[in-house]
Structure formats: C-alpha cells, structure tokens
Amino acid sequence: MKNQVKYLTDVLEAKGYRLTIARQVIAETLVDSGSHCSADELVDLVHKSAPGIGRMTVYRTLELFCHLGLARPIYQGTGAAHYVLMERGHHHHLVCSACGRFIEFDDCVLEKITEELISERFNFAVEGHLLELFGRCQQCQEQYNSSERL
Amino acid sequence: MKNQVKYLTDVLEAKGYRLTIARQVIAETLVDSGSHCSADELVDLVHKSAPGIGRMTVYRTLELFCHLGLARPIYQGTGAAHYVLMERGHHHHLVCSACGRFIEFDDCVLEKITEELISERFNFAVEGHLLELFGRCQQCQEQYNSSERL
DNA sequence: CTCTGTGCAAAGGATTTGCACTACG
DNA sequence: CGTAGTGCAAATCCTTTGCACAGAG
C-alpha cells in the first residue's frame, strides 16, 4: 500500500512533474480509500489530513493521474464520476446492478493473453485495461428478483 | 444491425416498458451511431430524424437502457459521458490515450472463462462486462513519443 | 380509460476557467 | 529565481427535477 503511493509519485517525477505536498497527500488518500472514490469524497478525505488543499487541486491531480494512465474515471450513471487507481495499468471490479456495490478483485492472467492478441491484431500498443463485470452480488441475489423497475 | 434494434425493443417490452416512437427512434439512432456516443450527440442525431423528441426523453431512455443492462455510460474525464451499447451484455473497445480514438471490437472467448471463474469465486451472478483496453493506436505510435505533457 | 411516458423550463450539481499567489527544484 | 503548481470565486456545462399534457395498451 505504501509501495502503491511510491509508485504514483515515482511516475510523476519520472515524467517531470513536481512532487508537491498536495500531490503526495492526494496519492496517499486515494490509495487509503481503497483506490476507488469520487472526486468529491476524495476532497473531503484529503481535507481531514490537510485542510489547506483546495478542491481544484484534487480535480487537477486526478486529471493528471488519468493522463498518466495511473487512474481512470468511471461513471455510474448518476451523480459524480468515480476514480479508480490502475495498479500497474490494470483494474478489475464487479459492479452489482441492484445495489451498486463495488467488489474489487485482482486477477490478471486471462487478460494478459487477451492483451497480446489485441496488440497483434489491431497493432495497438496496449498499456493497460479496465475490466468491469456487471451482475448481482450475493446479497442482492437473495433479496430481489430481477424485475424491479426503474 | 436491424436485429440489434429489435433486441433492444424486445427487452423493453419483455420487461413491461412501453414501446414508444421516441424509444424506437433513440434505439435506432444509437445503433446507427456505432453504439457509441454522448447523450448530447445522440440528441442531435435523433433530432435529424425526429425533431419532436426532447432532450429529456433521450436522457431518460439512456438511463433506462443502462438500468436494463443494455447500455453503459463511460466517462472520458472531460465533458459529457458517452454511452455504449452492451450487445448481449458485452462491450469491448480500445481507447487511445493520445488521441482519444475508440476502436470497437468484439471478441469474447477469454472473457467467458473469466466470468465463470469470477462467478464461482465471489458468488456473483455475472450478467455482462465491459472491457476497456488503454494504449496507443497505430497512428499515435507513429506520431508521438510517450512523453507529451498534459 | 388509465397509467406510463413526454416535453418544457427552471433548478441543481459537478467540473472548469482566469488570475494572482506560492513553493518546488 | 523561474516556472509549475495552487487556491479562490465565478462561470459553464451537463444532468435532473416538477408538473401538465399526450399516447400506448
């Protein structure tokens, strides 16, 4: 987890971006949050350890992370976008279509093969991927039928 | 492609939603667009064939499609969310991190296996997935080095 | 006929500028 | 020291309500 933060800051420096207090705090907070939260939640969390850091800085840092392939915005259809960290370029999670719960997992063997195939077929230099699986989590399979209306 | 539209409208009816002109036009337009556009673009496209259909109806229909697992919003980090159709619950594309170009593809063999593994391990009823691969498309590999700044 | 779906306009949020100030390297 | 990064507030843009009307079944 500490390593994860170091990786983020190392990439920043390697690309010639300045390693500021704000960016460090934001990186730490994002990792601590479980690598998954909205910009707004992140602003609140950051304020707990460093009240001086502005909302804008959080937005801009997230944008920077995305630009560098370190994070990715995902949109849940309502409200604000969420940001997920892409550890070593990868992120996987399950999204429950009933309760919206996220279940993070880290299993990359099959996707590796996919990447190689794609890389060849489309002449596309794959740098990472996001795999989202949609369905019903255990609780929601028990609680609901599949027919609740919008 | 025609089948794709029929599938969408069939699901609507099967779930007890009314099959209105507006929904039909929106489904057709979304499929014609290549199953991938922003709400705003879709409003404009829909207006070309049916000027009477309001912006709200497009938003609400997209929300409905997402609720039914027929579409998925994706967020590119700037501006409006894009919506992609999930054909038979699946969608795959490549995103170029330099030019933002999308390359759609349809290759599902490996993911099938992944779904089964996940399903067992997490007791999660997988209904579909979205796989996004990030990297450089052919043109961008030729044109840029990997170090352009934000 | 009844209830779901639609359209409009206004409200509500999230995200993005513009610009002076701060601080990393 | 110079430039990249920051913070604030105002502006912008996307998306969502509220409510009366229209149309599908």
Tab-separated table of C-alpha atoms (C1' of nucleotides) in Angstrom, chain D residues 6-20:
chain	number	residue	atom	x	y	z
D	6	DT	C1'	-2.169	26.131	-6.165
D	7	DG	C1'	-6.421	28.343	-4.377
D	8	DC	C1'	-10.403	31.022	-4.753
D	9	DA	C1'	-14.554	32.502	-6.849
D	10	DA	C1'	-17.195	33.000	-10.727
D	11	DA	C1'	-18.707	30.854	-14.901
D	12	DT	C1'	-20.029	26.984	-17.654
D	13	DC	C1'	-21.930	22.951	-18.886
D	14	DC	C1'	-24.240	18.509	-18.119
D	15	DT	C1'	-27.943	16.422	-15.973
D	16	DT	C1'	-32.013	16.173	-13.149
D	17	DT	C1'	-36.462	17.669	-11.209
D	18	DG	C1'	-41.644	19.274	-11.222
D	19	DC	C1'	-45.665	19.345	-13.455
D	20	DA	C1'	-49.243	19.409	-17.080
